[in-house]
Coordinates of C-alpha atoms (C1' of nucleotides) in Angstrom, one line a residue:
Chain A
M30 CA -3.2 -159.4 200.3
Q31 CA -1.3 -160.6 197.2
H32 CA 2.5 -159.8 196.9
S33 CA 5.0 -158.1 199.2
K34 CA 4.3 -155.2 201.4
E35 CA 3.7 -151.6 200.8
P36 CA 1.9 -151.8 197.2
T37 CA 0.5 -148.3 197.3
R38 CA 2.1 -145.1 197.3
I39 CA 1.9 -143.3 200.4
S40 CA 1.0 -139.8 200.6
N41 CA 2.8 -137.0 201.6
A42 CA 0.7 -135.9 204.0
V43 CA 1.2 -139.3 206.0
I44 CA 5.2 -139.0 205.4
K45 CA 5.3 -135.4 206.8
R46 CA 3.6 -136.5 210.0
L47 CA 6.3 -139.2 210.9
P48 CA 9.0 -137.4 212.1
R49 CA 6.6 -135.8 214.2
Y50 CA 5.5 -138.9 215.8
R51 CA 9.0 -140.0 215.7
R52 CA 9.8 -136.8 218.1
Y53 CA 7.1 -137.7 220.6
L54 CA 8.1 -141.3 220.8
N55 CA 11.7 -140.4 221.7
E56 CA 10.5 -138.2 224.4
L57 CA 8.4 -141.1 225.7
R58 CA 11.5 -143.0 225.2
K59 CA 13.7 -141.0 227.2
K60 CA 11.2 -140.8 229.9
G61 CA 11.2 -144.5 230.2
V62 CA 7.6 -144.7 228.8
E63 CA 7.5 -148.5 227.4
K64 CA 3.9 -148.8 225.8
I65 CA 1.4 -146.3 224.4
S66 CA -2.2 -146.3 222.8
S67 CA -2.9 -144.6 219.8
N68 CA -5.4 -142.7 222.3
E69 CA -2.7 -141.4 224.3
L70 CA -0.3 -140.4 221.4
S71 CA -3.3 -138.4 220.3
R72 CA -3.6 -136.4 223.4
M73 CA -0.1 -135.6 223.0
I74 CA 0.4 -135.1 219.7
G75 CA -2.9 -133.7 218.3
Y76 CA -3.9 -135.7 215.6
T77 CA -6.6 -138.2 216.2
A78 CA -6.4 -141.7 217.4
S79 CA -7.9 -143.0 214.3
Q80 CA -5.5 -141.2 211.9
I81 CA -2.6 -142.4 214.1
R82 CA -3.6 -145.8 213.5
Q83 CA -4.5 -145.4 209.7
D84 CA -1.2 -143.8 209.2
L85 CA 0.9 -146.5 211.1
N86 CA -1.1 -149.3 209.3
N87 CA 0.5 -147.9 205.7
F88 CA 3.6 -149.6 206.6
G89 CA 2.5 -152.6 208.8
G90 CA 1.0 -153.8 211.9
F91 CA 3.4 -152.3 214.4
G92 CA 0.8 -152.6 217.7
Q93 CA -0.7 -155.3 219.7
Q94 CA -4.6 -155.6 219.8
G95 CA -5.4 -154.9 223.5
Y96 CA -2.2 -153.6 224.6
G97 CA -1.0 -150.5 222.3
Y98 CA 2.5 -150.0 220.6
N99 CA 5.7 -150.6 222.1
V100 CA 7.3 -147.2 222.2
G101 CA 10.9 -148.0 221.3
E102 CA 10.1 -150.5 218.7
L103 CA 7.5 -148.0 217.1
H104 CA 10.6 -145.2 217.1
K105 CA 12.7 -147.7 215.6
E106 CA 10.2 -148.8 213.0
I107 CA 9.4 -145.1 211.8
S108 CA 13.0 -144.1 212.0
N109 CA 13.7 -147.1 209.5
I110 CA 10.9 -146.1 207.3
L111 CA 12.2 -142.4 207.2
G112 CA 15.6 -143.8 206.1
L113 CA 17.1 -142.8 209.2
D114 CA 19.2 -146.1 209.5
K115 CA 22.0 -145.0 207.5
N116 CA 24.6 -142.1 207.6
Y117 CA 24.2 -139.0 204.8
K118 CA 27.2 -137.2 203.5
M119 CA 26.2 -133.6 202.7
V120 CA 28.0 -130.7 201.3
I121 CA 26.7 -126.8 201.9
V122 CA 27.2 -124.9 198.9
G123 CA 27.5 -121.0 199.5
A124 CA 29.5 -120.1 202.7
G125 CA 27.7 -116.7 203.3
N126 CA 25.2 -116.6 206.3
L127 CA 23.1 -119.1 206.0
G128 CA 25.6 -121.6 205.1
Q129 CA 27.3 -120.8 207.7
A130 CA 24.7 -121.2 210.2
I131 CA 23.8 -124.7 209.0
A132 CA 27.5 -125.5 208.9
N133 CA 27.6 -124.4 212.8
Y134 CA 24.3 -125.8 213.6
T135 CA 24.8 -129.8 214.7
Y136 CA 21.6 -130.7 215.9
Y137 CA 20.6 -133.1 212.7
Y138 CA 24.1 -134.6 213.2
K139 CA 22.7 -137.0 215.9
S140 CA 20.1 -138.6 213.1
G141 CA 23.3 -139.3 211.0
F142 CA 23.6 -136.3 208.6
I143 CA 27.2 -135.3 208.4
V144 CA 28.3 -132.1 206.4
D145 CA 31.5 -133.2 204.7
G146 CA 32.4 -129.8 203.1
I147 CA 31.3 -126.1 201.9
F148 CA 31.9 -125.0 198.6
E149 CA 32.1 -121.3 197.7
I150 CA 32.9 -119.1 195.0
N151 CA 34.4 -116.1 196.9
P152 CA 38.4 -116.9 196.9
R153 CA 38.4 -115.2 200.2
L154 CA 36.4 -117.6 202.2
V155 CA 38.0 -120.7 200.1
G156 CA 40.7 -122.2 202.5
I157 CA 38.9 -121.1 205.9
K158 CA 37.4 -123.4 208.2
I159 CA 34.0 -123.2 209.8
N160 CA 33.3 -125.6 212.5
D161 CA 36.1 -127.6 211.4
I162 CA 34.7 -128.3 207.8
D163 CA 36.7 -127.1 205.2
V164 CA 35.6 -124.2 202.8
M165 CA 36.7 -125.2 199.1
D166 CA 36.3 -123.9 195.7
Y167 CA 33.2 -124.2 194.2
E168 CA 35.3 -125.1 190.9
D169 CA 36.2 -128.4 192.8
M170 CA 32.7 -129.5 194.1
V171 CA 31.8 -132.0 191.2
S172 CA 34.9 -134.3 191.4
Y173 CA 34.7 -133.9 195.3
I174 CA 31.1 -135.0 195.1
E175 CA 32.0 -137.7 193.1
E176 CA 35.0 -139.3 194.9
N177 CA 33.5 -138.8 198.4
D178 CA 29.9 -140.2 197.6
I179 CA 28.1 -137.4 198.9
D180 CA 24.2 -137.8 199.2
I181 CA 22.9 -134.4 199.7
G182 CA 23.9 -130.8 198.5
I183 CA 22.6 -128.3 200.7
I184 CA 22.2 -124.8 198.9
C185 CA 22.6 -121.5 200.6
T186 CA 23.2 -119.4 197.5
S187 CA 21.2 -116.8 196.3
K188 CA 18.3 -117.5 194.2
E189 CA 19.9 -115.9 190.9
N190 CA 22.7 -119.0 191.5
A191 CA 20.5 -121.9 193.0
Q192 CA 19.4 -123.3 189.6
E193 CA 23.0 -123.7 188.5
V194 CA 24.3 -125.1 191.9
A195 CA 21.4 -127.6 191.3
D196 CA 22.3 -128.7 187.8
R197 CA 25.9 -129.3 188.8
L198 CA 24.9 -131.1 192.0
S199 CA 22.8 -133.5 189.8
F200 CA 25.4 -133.9 187.4
A201 CA 27.9 -134.6 189.9
G202 CA 25.6 -137.4 191.5
V203 CA 24.0 -136.3 194.8
N204 CA 20.5 -138.1 195.5
G205 CA 19.1 -135.1 197.2
I206 CA 18.8 -131.6 197.5
W207 CA 17.9 -129.4 200.4
N208 CA 17.3 -126.3 199.2
F209 CA 17.3 -122.8 201.1
A210 CA 17.3 -120.4 198.0
P211 CA 13.9 -118.9 197.7
V212 CA 13.2 -120.5 194.2
D213 CA 12.0 -123.6 192.8
L214 CA 14.5 -125.8 191.3
E215 CA 14.3 -128.3 188.3
V216 CA 15.9 -131.4 188.9
P217 CA 15.8 -134.7 187.2
S218 CA 13.1 -137.0 188.4
H219 CA 15.3 -139.2 190.5
I220 CA 16.7 -136.5 192.5
S221 CA 14.7 -135.4 195.5
V222 CA 14.2 -132.0 196.4
E223 CA 13.2 -130.3 199.8
N224 CA 12.8 -126.8 200.1
V225 CA 13.0 -124.5 203.3
H226 CA 11.6 -121.4 202.0
L227 CA 12.0 -118.9 205.0
S228 CA 10.4 -116.1 203.3
D229 CA 7.4 -118.1 202.4
S230 CA 7.1 -119.4 206.2
L231 CA 7.3 -115.7 207.4
H232 CA 4.8 -114.9 205.1
F233 CA 2.4 -117.7 205.9
L234 CA 2.8 -116.3 209.7
A235 CA 2.1 -112.8 208.7
Y236 CA -1.1 -113.7 207.0
H237 CA -2.1 -115.7 210.1
M238 CA -1.1 -112.5 212.3
S239 CA -3.0 -110.1 210.6
K240 CA -6.3 -112.4 210.5
S241 CA -6.6 -112.6 214.3
E242 CA -6.8 -109.4 215.3
Chain B
M6 CA -24.4 -113.9 198.4
Q7 CA -25.1 -111.6 201.0
H8 CA -23.0 -109.6 203.8
S9 CA -19.3 -108.5 202.6
K10 CA -16.6 -110.2 201.5
E11 CA -15.0 -113.5 202.9
P12 CA -17.3 -114.9 204.4
T13 CA -15.9 -118.6 204.8
R14 CA -12.7 -119.3 206.1
I15 CA -9.9 -119.9 203.8
S16 CA -8.0 -123.3 204.2
N17 CA -4.5 -123.2 205.1
A18 CA -3.8 -125.4 201.9
V19 CA -4.6 -122.2 199.9
I20 CA -2.7 -119.9 202.0
K21 CA 0.6 -122.0 201.7
R22 CA 0.2 -121.6 197.8
L23 CA -0.2 -117.7 198.1
P24 CA 3.7 -116.5 198.8
R25 CA 4.7 -118.7 196.0
Y26 CA 2.4 -117.1 193.7
R27 CA 3.8 -114.1 194.9
R28 CA 7.3 -114.9 194.1
Y29 CA 6.6 -115.8 190.1
L30 CA 4.5 -112.9 189.9
N31 CA 7.5 -110.8 191.3
E32 CA 9.8 -112.1 188.9
L33 CA 7.2 -111.7 186.0
R34 CA 7.1 -107.7 187.2
K35 CA 10.6 -107.6 187.4
K36 CA 11.1 -108.6 183.6
G37 CA 8.4 -106.2 182.6
V38 CA 5.7 -108.8 182.1
E39 CA 2.3 -106.8 182.5
K40 CA -0.3 -109.6 181.9
I41 CA -0.7 -113.4 182.6
S42 CA -3.5 -115.7 182.2
S43 CA -4.1 -118.5 184.8
N44 CA -2.8 -120.8 181.8
E45 CA 0.6 -119.3 181.4
L46 CA 0.8 -118.9 185.4
S47 CA 0.0 -122.8 185.7
R48 CA 3.0 -123.9 183.3
M49 CA 5.5 -121.7 185.7
I50 CA 4.3 -122.9 188.8
G51 CA 2.8 -126.3 188.2
Y52 CA -0.5 -125.8 189.7
T53 CA -3.3 -126.3 187.4
A54 CA -4.9 -123.2 185.9
S55 CA -8.3 -124.3 187.5
Q56 CA -6.5 -124.2 191.3
I57 CA -5.2 -120.7 190.5
R58 CA -8.4 -119.2 189.6
Q59 CA -9.8 -121.0 192.2
D60 CA -7.4 -119.9 194.8
L61 CA -7.6 -116.4 193.8
N62 CA -11.0 -116.2 193.8
N63 CA -11.5 -116.7 197.4
F64 CA -10.4 -113.3 197.9
G65 CA -12.1 -111.9 195.0
G66 CA -12.2 -111.4 191.4
F67 CA -8.5 -109.8 190.6
G68 CA -8.9 -111.1 187.1
Q69 CA -10.5 -109.5 183.7
Q70 CA -12.5 -112.2 181.5
G71 CA -11.1 -112.4 178.1
Y72 CA -7.4 -110.9 179.4
G73 CA -6.0 -112.2 182.1
Y74 CA -4.8 -111.0 185.3
N75 CA -2.6 -107.6 185.7
V76 CA 1.0 -109.1 186.9
G77 CA 1.5 -105.8 189.2
E78 CA -1.9 -105.7 190.4
L79 CA -2.2 -109.3 191.2
H80 CA 1.0 -109.3 193.0
K81 CA -0.1 -106.1 195.1
E82 CA -3.6 -107.6 195.9
I83 CA -1.2 -111.0 196.8
S84 CA 0.7 -109.0 199.2
N85 CA -2.1 -107.5 200.8
I86 CA -4.0 -110.6 201.5
L87 CA -0.8 -112.1 203.1
G88 CA -0.5 -108.9 205.3
L89 CA 2.7 -107.6 203.8
D90 CA 1.5 -104.5 203.7
K91 CA 2.8 -103.3 207.1
N92 CA 6.2 -103.8 209.0
Y93 CA 6.7 -106.4 211.7
K94 CA 9.2 -105.8 214.3
M95 CA 10.9 -108.9 215.6
V96 CA 13.1 -110.3 218.8
I97 CA 15.2 -113.1 218.4
V98 CA 15.7 -115.3 221.3
G99 CA 18.9 -117.2 221.5
A100 CA 22.1 -115.9 220.4
G101 CA 23.5 -119.5 219.4
N102 CA 24.5 -120.3 215.7
L103 CA 20.9 -120.3 214.5
G104 CA 19.8 -117.0 216.4
Q105 CA 23.0 -115.5 214.8
A106 CA 22.6 -116.6 211.2
I107 CA 18.9 -115.1 211.6
A108 CA 20.0 -112.2 212.6
N109 CA 23.0 -112.0 210.0
Y110 CA 20.4 -113.5 206.9
T111 CA 18.7 -110.2 206.1
Y112 CA 16.5 -111.7 203.0
Y113 CA 13.2 -111.0 204.7
Y114 CA 13.9 -107.1 205.4
K115 CA 13.0 -106.6 202.0
S116 CA 9.2 -107.2 202.7
G117 CA 9.1 -105.3 206.0
F118 CA 10.6 -108.1 208.7
I119 CA 12.8 -106.1 210.9
V120 CA 14.7 -107.9 213.7
D121 CA 15.1 -105.3 216.3
G122 CA 17.0 -106.8 219.0
I123 CA 18.4 -110.4 220.5
F124 CA 18.2 -111.7 223.6
E125 CA 20.1 -114.3 225.2
I126 CA 21.0 -115.7 228.4
N127 CA 24.6 -116.1 228.6
P128 CA 26.3 -113.3 230.0
R129 CA 29.1 -113.5 227.7
L130 CA 27.1 -112.9 224.6
V131 CA 25.2 -109.9 226.3
G132 CA 26.3 -106.5 225.6
I133 CA 27.8 -107.6 221.7
K134 CA 26.3 -106.8 218.3
I135 CA 25.5 -109.2 215.6
N136 CA 24.8 -107.5 212.2
D137 CA 24.5 -104.2 214.0
I138 CA 21.6 -106.0 216.3
D139 CA 22.4 -105.7 220.1
V140 CA 22.3 -108.9 221.8
M141 CA 20.7 -108.3 225.3
D142 CA 20.0 -109.8 228.9
Y143 CA 17.0 -112.2 228.4
E144 CA 16.0 -111.3 231.8
D145 CA 15.1 -107.8 230.1
M146 CA 12.9 -109.3 227.3
V147 CA 9.7 -108.7 228.6
S148 CA 9.7 -104.9 229.1
Y149 CA 11.8 -104.4 225.7
I150 CA 8.7 -105.9 223.8
E151 CA 5.9 -104.2 225.8
E152 CA 8.0 -100.6 225.3
N153 CA 8.7 -101.1 221.5
D154 CA 5.8 -102.9 220.4
I155 CA 7.4 -106.0 218.9
D156 CA 5.1 -108.2 216.9
I157 CA 7.1 -111.4 216.3
G158 CA 9.5 -113.4 218.6
I159 CA 11.9 -116.1 217.2
I160 CA 12.8 -118.6 219.1
C161 CA 16.5 -120.4 218.3
T162 CA 16.8 -121.7 221.9
S163 CA 17.1 -125.5 222.5
K164 CA 13.9 -127.4 222.5
E165 CA 14.4 -127.6 226.2
N166 CA 14.1 -123.7 226.8
A167 CA 11.5 -123.2 224.0
Q168 CA 8.3 -123.3 225.7
E169 CA 9.6 -121.5 228.5
V170 CA 10.5 -118.8 225.9
A171 CA 7.1 -119.1 224.1
D172 CA 5.2 -118.6 227.5
R173 CA 7.2 -115.3 228.2
L174 CA 6.8 -114.0 224.5
S175 CA 3.2 -114.2 225.0
F176 CA 3.0 -112.8 228.4
A177 CA 5.0 -109.9 227.1
G178 CA 2.1 -109.5 224.2
V179 CA 3.9 -110.4 220.8
N180 CA 1.2 -111.7 218.2
G181 CA 3.5 -114.2 216.1
I182 CA 6.0 -116.8 217.1
W183 CA 8.4 -118.2 214.3
N184 CA 9.9 -121.5 216.0
F185 CA 12.9 -122.7 214.8
A186 CA 13.4 -125.1 218.2
P187 CA 12.3 -128.7 217.6
V188 CA 9.3 -128.8 219.6
D189 CA 5.5 -127.9 219.2
L190 CA 4.6 -125.0 221.7
E191 CA 1.5 -124.4 223.5
V192 CA 0.4 -120.9 223.1
P193 CA -2.8 -118.7 224.1
S194 CA -5.3 -119.2 220.9
H195 CA -4.7 -115.5 219.9
I196 CA -1.1 -116.1 218.8
S197 CA 0.1 -117.7 215.9
V198 CA 2.9 -120.0 215.6
E199 CA 4.9 -120.6 212.4
N200 CA 7.3 -123.7 213.0
V201 CA 10.5 -124.1 211.0
H202 CA 11.5 -127.7 212.0
L203 CA 14.8 -128.2 210.2
S204 CA 15.0 -131.7 211.5
D205 CA 11.7 -132.8 210.4
S206 CA 12.7 -131.2 206.8
L207 CA 15.2 -133.4 206.5
H208 CA 14.1 -136.7 207.6
F209 CA 11.5 -136.0 205.2
L210 CA 13.8 -135.6 202.2
A211 CA 15.8 -138.7 203.7
Y212 CA 12.5 -140.6 203.3
H213 CA 12.1 -139.7 199.4
M214 CA 15.7 -140.4 199.0
S215 CA 15.9 -143.9 200.3
K216 CA 12.5 -144.9 198.3
S217 CA 13.7 -143.3 195.1
E218 CA 16.8 -146.0 194.9
Chain C
dT21 C1' -18.8 -109.5 166.4
dA22 C1' -15.6 -113.5 167.6
dG23 C1' -11.9 -115.2 170.4
dA24 C1' -9.9 -115.3 174.8
dT25 C1' -10.2 -116.4 179.6
dT26 C1' -12.4 -115.6 183.9
dG27 C1' -15.5 -116.7 187.6
dT28 C1' -17.8 -120.3 189.8
dT29 C1' -20.6 -124.6 189.8
dA30 C1' -20.8 -129.5 189.6
dA31 C1' -18.0 -133.6 189.7
dT32 C1' -14.1 -136.0 191.2
dC33 C1' -10.9 -137.6 193.8
dG34 C1' -8.3 -138.0 198.1
dA35 C1' -7.6 -137.6 203.0
dT36 C1' -9.7 -137.9 207.3
dT37 C1' -13.2 -139.6 211.2
dA38 C1' -15.9 -142.8 212.7
dA39 C1' -17.2 -147.5 213.6
dC40 C1' -16.8 -151.9 214.8
dA41 C1' -15.1 -156.8 214.3
dA42 C1' -10.7 -159.0 215.3
dT43 C1' -7.9 -160.4 219.1
dC44 C1' -4.4 -159.9 222.4
Chain D
dT20 C1' -13.4 -164.9 230.2
dA21 C1' -13.6 -159.7 230.1
dG22 C1' -11.7 -155.5 229.0
dA23 C1' -8.9 -152.9 226.0
dT24 C1' -7.0 -151.8 221.8
dT25 C1' -5.7 -152.5 217.5
dG26 C1' -6.3 -153.0 212.4
dT27 C1' -9.3 -152.2 209.0
dT28 C1' -13.7 -151.2 206.0
dA29 C1' -17.1 -147.7 205.5
dA30 C1' -18.6 -142.7 205.8
dT31 C1' -17.6 -138.4 206.0
dC32 C1' -15.4 -134.4 204.9
dG33 C1' -12.5 -131.3 202.1
dA34 C1' -9.5 -129.8 198.4
dT35 C1' -8.8 -130.5 193.5
dT36 C1' -9.9 -130.3 188.8
dA37 C1' -13.3 -130.3 184.9
dA38 C1' -16.6 -127.8 182.6
dC39 C1' -19.0 -124.2 180.9
dA40 C1' -21.7 -119.7 181.2
dA41 C1' -20.7 -115.2 181.9
dT42 C1' -18.2 -111.4 180.1
dC43 C1' -14.6 -108.5 178.8

DNA sequence: TAGATTGTTAATCGATTAACAATC
DNA sequence: TAGATTGTTAATCGATTAACAATC
């Protein structure tokens, strides 16, 4: 009860649920729904009402007793908590299939994640454009990141090159790394890493498929 | 102590760690390392030795007291547990950027996941090949899946179409769905769904970036 | 045999759920 | 006011870690 807000560290289990809350709230908002109770949300999302209230109260009391939560307001609060009230400048490293796919995949633009450039070693690809984004020489990456205040590096290289790329991104000063290479990276503690391990995901699916037969 | 093995359900927390164990064991194997202790593994992977032993003992005693674990053997055991001792036939639904990327991304081939076909509504794309895989008419998907014993459907459509696709895949008889659309699907309980929610992943990264400043 | 390391039980920690008083 | 629903504390459940006996 002393001091300001957010005294305790919030667990990742809670944070992982926030984007999902946000997605449902966004759908409700688009449908013109103004108000929602934890019970109604529970029925939609599948988490218990108790958990929803518990989760939200980690960040403050967004609801109103006897009424529920205001959909638009809660959506905005969660967006803010997630850090979506600003834009993020990103570069992709590796212009292979995966890098190209991510350059072309514009879904996340809406929430302020902008791909600013693509870096590649293969000289054949340097100079072309993908989805109107320049493919540049990997050797020029560090200076580019420094000069353009890039926030996030997206690693789309082979697993053999991924650590070297992570080192260079860290040195250049990104704050976050979105890693698609199937390897765990070592980076300075002030840099955040989020892994998308597609093969792990597929193996997890395989497990459940082979069990349910 | 009665009955056969695996009496209790294994938690997803455990299963999620298995692909990671497997990756490290594979690297060790390639380096020619034959034997590893839970303590050495712990130092590499970052889980506690206790947790590693606990995890592995959910499936049986793969180690030898006073010695440790045989790398090759353990790798194989984990592969089997995950269901990687067979091949999986997959179809991609949606030949947009993401679908094309996945068709081109051949990383998971190595572990027996084979893309057999791509289905698309847009008639302009029907008939072309992507990475030597036929793009076929979405209308023909159900019969194709039935005739070719497809195991997994990969959903790369918009979120608006994803549920309809999931319904059709379920009807056609796939056992698993790998869902890249940013929406949670409803499917019969015997079908396994694994979500890759790229925007959620990016939002999770954004949270940690904005907190560590 | 002595040393090492597993397999497994017990203790701890953390996350989820239940309950209910506060309050709109 | 009565009814509804939150915010929050307490109870439960499950997962992780510690400890150690079993055993190679």
